[in-house]
XYZ file of C-alpha atoms in Angstrom:
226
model
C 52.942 -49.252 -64.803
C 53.484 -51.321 -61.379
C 55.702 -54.397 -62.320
C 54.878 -57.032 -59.210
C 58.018 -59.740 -59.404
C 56.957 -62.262 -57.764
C 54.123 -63.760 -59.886
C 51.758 -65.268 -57.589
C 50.514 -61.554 -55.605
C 46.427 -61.911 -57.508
C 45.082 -59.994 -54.818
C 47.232 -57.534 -54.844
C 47.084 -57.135 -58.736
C 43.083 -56.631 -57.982
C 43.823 -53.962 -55.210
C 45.864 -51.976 -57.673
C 43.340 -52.627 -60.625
C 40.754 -51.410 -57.809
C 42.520 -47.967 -57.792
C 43.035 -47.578 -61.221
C 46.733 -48.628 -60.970
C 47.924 -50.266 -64.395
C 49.671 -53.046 -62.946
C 51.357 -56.732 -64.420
C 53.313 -59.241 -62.842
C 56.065 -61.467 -63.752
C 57.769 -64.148 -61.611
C 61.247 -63.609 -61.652
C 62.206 -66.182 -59.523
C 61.210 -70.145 -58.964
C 61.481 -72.821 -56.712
C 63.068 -76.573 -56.981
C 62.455 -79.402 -54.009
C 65.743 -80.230 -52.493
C 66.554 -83.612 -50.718
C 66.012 -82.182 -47.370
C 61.902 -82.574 -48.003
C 61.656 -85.742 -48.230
C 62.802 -86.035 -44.856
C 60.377 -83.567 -43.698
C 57.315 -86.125 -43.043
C 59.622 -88.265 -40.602
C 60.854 -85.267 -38.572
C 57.248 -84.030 -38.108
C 56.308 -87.580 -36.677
C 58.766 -87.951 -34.476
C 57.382 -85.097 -32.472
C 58.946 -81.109 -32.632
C 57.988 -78.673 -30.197
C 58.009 -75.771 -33.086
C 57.997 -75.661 -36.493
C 59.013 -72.143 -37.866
C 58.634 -71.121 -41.514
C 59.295 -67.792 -43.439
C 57.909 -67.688 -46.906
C 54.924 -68.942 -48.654
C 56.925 -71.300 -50.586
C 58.051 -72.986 -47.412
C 54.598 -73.106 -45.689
C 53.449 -75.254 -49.221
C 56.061 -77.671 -48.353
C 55.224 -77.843 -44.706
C 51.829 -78.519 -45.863
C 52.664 -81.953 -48.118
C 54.713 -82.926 -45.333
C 52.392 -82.556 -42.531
C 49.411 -84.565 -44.935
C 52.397 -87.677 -45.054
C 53.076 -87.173 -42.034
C 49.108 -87.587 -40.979
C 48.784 -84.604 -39.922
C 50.337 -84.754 -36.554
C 49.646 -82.429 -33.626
C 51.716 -78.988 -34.648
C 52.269 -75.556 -33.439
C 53.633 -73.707 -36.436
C 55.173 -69.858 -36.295
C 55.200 -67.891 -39.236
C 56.257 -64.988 -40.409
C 53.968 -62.729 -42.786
C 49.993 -62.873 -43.781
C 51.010 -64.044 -47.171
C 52.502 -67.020 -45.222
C 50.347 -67.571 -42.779
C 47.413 -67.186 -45.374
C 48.808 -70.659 -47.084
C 49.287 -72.472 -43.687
C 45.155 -71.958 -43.094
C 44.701 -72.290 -46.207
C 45.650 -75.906 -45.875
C 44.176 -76.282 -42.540
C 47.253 -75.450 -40.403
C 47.011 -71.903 -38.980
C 49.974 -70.839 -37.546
C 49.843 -70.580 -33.326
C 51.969 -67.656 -33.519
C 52.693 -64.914 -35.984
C 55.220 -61.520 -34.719
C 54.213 -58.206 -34.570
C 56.293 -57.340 -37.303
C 56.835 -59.655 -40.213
C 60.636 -59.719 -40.225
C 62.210 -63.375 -39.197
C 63.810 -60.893 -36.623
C 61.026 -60.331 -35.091
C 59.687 -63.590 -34.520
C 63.074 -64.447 -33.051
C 62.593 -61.924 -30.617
C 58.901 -62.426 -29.841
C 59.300 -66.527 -30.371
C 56.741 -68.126 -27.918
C 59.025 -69.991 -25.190
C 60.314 -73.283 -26.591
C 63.228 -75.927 -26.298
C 63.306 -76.562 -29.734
C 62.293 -75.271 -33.034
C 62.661 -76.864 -36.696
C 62.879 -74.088 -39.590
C 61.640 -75.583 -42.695
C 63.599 -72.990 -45.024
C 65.091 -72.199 -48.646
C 68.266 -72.123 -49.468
C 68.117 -68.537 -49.276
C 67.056 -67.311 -46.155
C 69.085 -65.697 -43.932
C 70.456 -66.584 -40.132
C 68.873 -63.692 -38.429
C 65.811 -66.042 -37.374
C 68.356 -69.114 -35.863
C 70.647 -66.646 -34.318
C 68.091 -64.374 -32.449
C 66.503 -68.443 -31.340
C 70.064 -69.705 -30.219
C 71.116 -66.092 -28.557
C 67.539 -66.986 -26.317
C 68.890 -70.311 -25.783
C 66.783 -71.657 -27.539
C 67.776 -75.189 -30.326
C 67.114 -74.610 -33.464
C 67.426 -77.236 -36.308
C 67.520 -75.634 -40.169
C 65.909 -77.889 -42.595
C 66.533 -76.413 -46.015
C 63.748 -78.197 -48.182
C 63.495 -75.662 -51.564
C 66.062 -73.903 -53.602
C 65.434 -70.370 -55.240
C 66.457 -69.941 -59.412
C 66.440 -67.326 -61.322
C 63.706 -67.909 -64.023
C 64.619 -67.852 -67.724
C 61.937 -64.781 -68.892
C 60.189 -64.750 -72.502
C 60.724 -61.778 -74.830
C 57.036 -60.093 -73.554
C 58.136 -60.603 -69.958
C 61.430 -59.031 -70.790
C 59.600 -55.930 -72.329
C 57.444 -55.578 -68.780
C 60.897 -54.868 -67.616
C 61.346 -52.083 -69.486
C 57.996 -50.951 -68.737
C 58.045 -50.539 -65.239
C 57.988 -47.464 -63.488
C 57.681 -49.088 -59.982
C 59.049 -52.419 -59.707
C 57.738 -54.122 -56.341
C 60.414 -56.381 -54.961
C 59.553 -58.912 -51.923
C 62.914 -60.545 -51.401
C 66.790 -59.702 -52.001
C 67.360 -62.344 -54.970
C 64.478 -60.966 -56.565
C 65.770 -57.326 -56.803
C 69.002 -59.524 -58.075
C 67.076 -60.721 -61.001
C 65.745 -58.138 -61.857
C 68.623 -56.465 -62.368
C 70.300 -59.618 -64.434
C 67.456 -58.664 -66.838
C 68.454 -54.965 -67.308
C 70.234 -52.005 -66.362
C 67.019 -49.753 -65.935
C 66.298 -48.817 -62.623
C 62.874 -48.291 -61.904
C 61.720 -46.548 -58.474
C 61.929 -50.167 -56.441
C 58.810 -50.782 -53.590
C 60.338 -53.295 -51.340
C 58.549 -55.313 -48.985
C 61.191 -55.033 -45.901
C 64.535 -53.997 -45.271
C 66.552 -56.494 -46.282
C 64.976 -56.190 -49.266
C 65.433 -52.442 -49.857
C 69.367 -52.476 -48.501
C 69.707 -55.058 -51.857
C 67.662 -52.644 -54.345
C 69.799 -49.846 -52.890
C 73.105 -51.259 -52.955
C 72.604 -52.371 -56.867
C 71.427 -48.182 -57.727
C 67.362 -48.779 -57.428
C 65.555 -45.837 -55.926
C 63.821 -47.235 -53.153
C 60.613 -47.127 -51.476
C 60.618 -49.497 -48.049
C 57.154 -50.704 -46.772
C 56.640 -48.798 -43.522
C 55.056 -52.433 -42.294
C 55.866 -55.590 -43.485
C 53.672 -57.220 -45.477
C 51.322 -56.887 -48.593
C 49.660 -54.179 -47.312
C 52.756 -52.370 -45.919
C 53.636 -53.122 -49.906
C 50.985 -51.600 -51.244
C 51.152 -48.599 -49.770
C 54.964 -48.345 -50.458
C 53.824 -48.742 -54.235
C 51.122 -45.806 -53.834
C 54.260 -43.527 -52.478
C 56.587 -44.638 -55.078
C 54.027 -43.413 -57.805
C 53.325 -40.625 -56.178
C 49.432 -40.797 -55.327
């Protein structure tokens, strides 16, 4: 059984169903609004030359933000079709979206800009500012959502135990996980930062060759072996 641990992945549930996969999912993980949202509207307003964002979670909030804001002119970079999916979803495609969907990589294929404004959570890394600021490029960090780990009901616990592939898509996921139990199921990650973490706490690991859901689903397919 596939164990996807990020509850909101339908789609990819059905591609695994469509392949005769068993598959379940359980979110591990959830988000709270922080103070720094509310001052999202006014920033967008007053005019930004970039807005970047990394995770679907943070393209939700751009969303609200950019509706108080009424909907102002924005060119909006993203990083990963799951992402990006939301933003057009709501009627904001992003302008820009990296070959690779690493916040590396958009740093070092960033359109040219003065200034960029990274709506993030209070988990994402610095690898997206630093490669902006080593291009000389100002970048503003607006953390607007905090990542918990979710308190899990007996039958979610006993998908846990379950699992012989346990798809991961970020480091404090694979973190969870592991709160939950000491079994260590082969681990499909989603990039590299998440398969260092899966390594590092004993998972076997299977790293999507390409970023992204499909990347994913492919790196499940290896990991059980068809």
């Amino acid at each position: 059984m596939v164990l996807l641990t990020r509850g909101k992945d339908k789609a990819l549930l059905e591609k695994l169903a469509a392949l005769g996969v068993e598959a379940a999912e359980v979110a591990l993980l959830e988000q709270v609004d922080l103070p720094g949202l509310a001052r999202l509207p006014g920033l967008l307003r007053g005019g930004v030359d970039w807005v970047a964002v990394t995770s679907k979670e943070g393209a939700g909030r751009l969303l609200w933000a950019w509706e108080e804001a009424g909907r102002p002119p924005l060119k909006v970079a993203a990083v990963g079709e799951g992402t990006a999916g939301v933003l057009a979803a709501g009627g904001l495609p992003p302008a820009f979206l990296p070959p690779r969907a690493t916040a590396q990589d958009l740093a070092l294929a960033f359109p040219p800009a003065q200034r960029v404004l990274f709506v993030a959570g209070d988990l994402a890394g610095g690898d997206l500012e630093e490669g902006l600021r080593a291009r000389g490029v100002r970048v503003e960090r607006l953390t607007v959502y905090a990542t918990r780990a979710r308190a899990l009901g007996e039958e979610e616990v006993a998908l846990l135990a379950r699992a012989q592939v346990a798809a991961f898509f970020s480091p404090s996921g694979v973190r969870a996980f592991a709160r939950w139990t000491e079994r260590r199921p082969k681990a499909a990650c989603i990039g590299p930062v998440t398969a260092r973490e899966a390594g590092a706490l004993g998972f076997p690991v299977v790293e999507a060759e390409n970023p992204g859901l499909e990347g994913l689903l492919r790196a499940i397919l290896q990991a059980l072996g068809t």
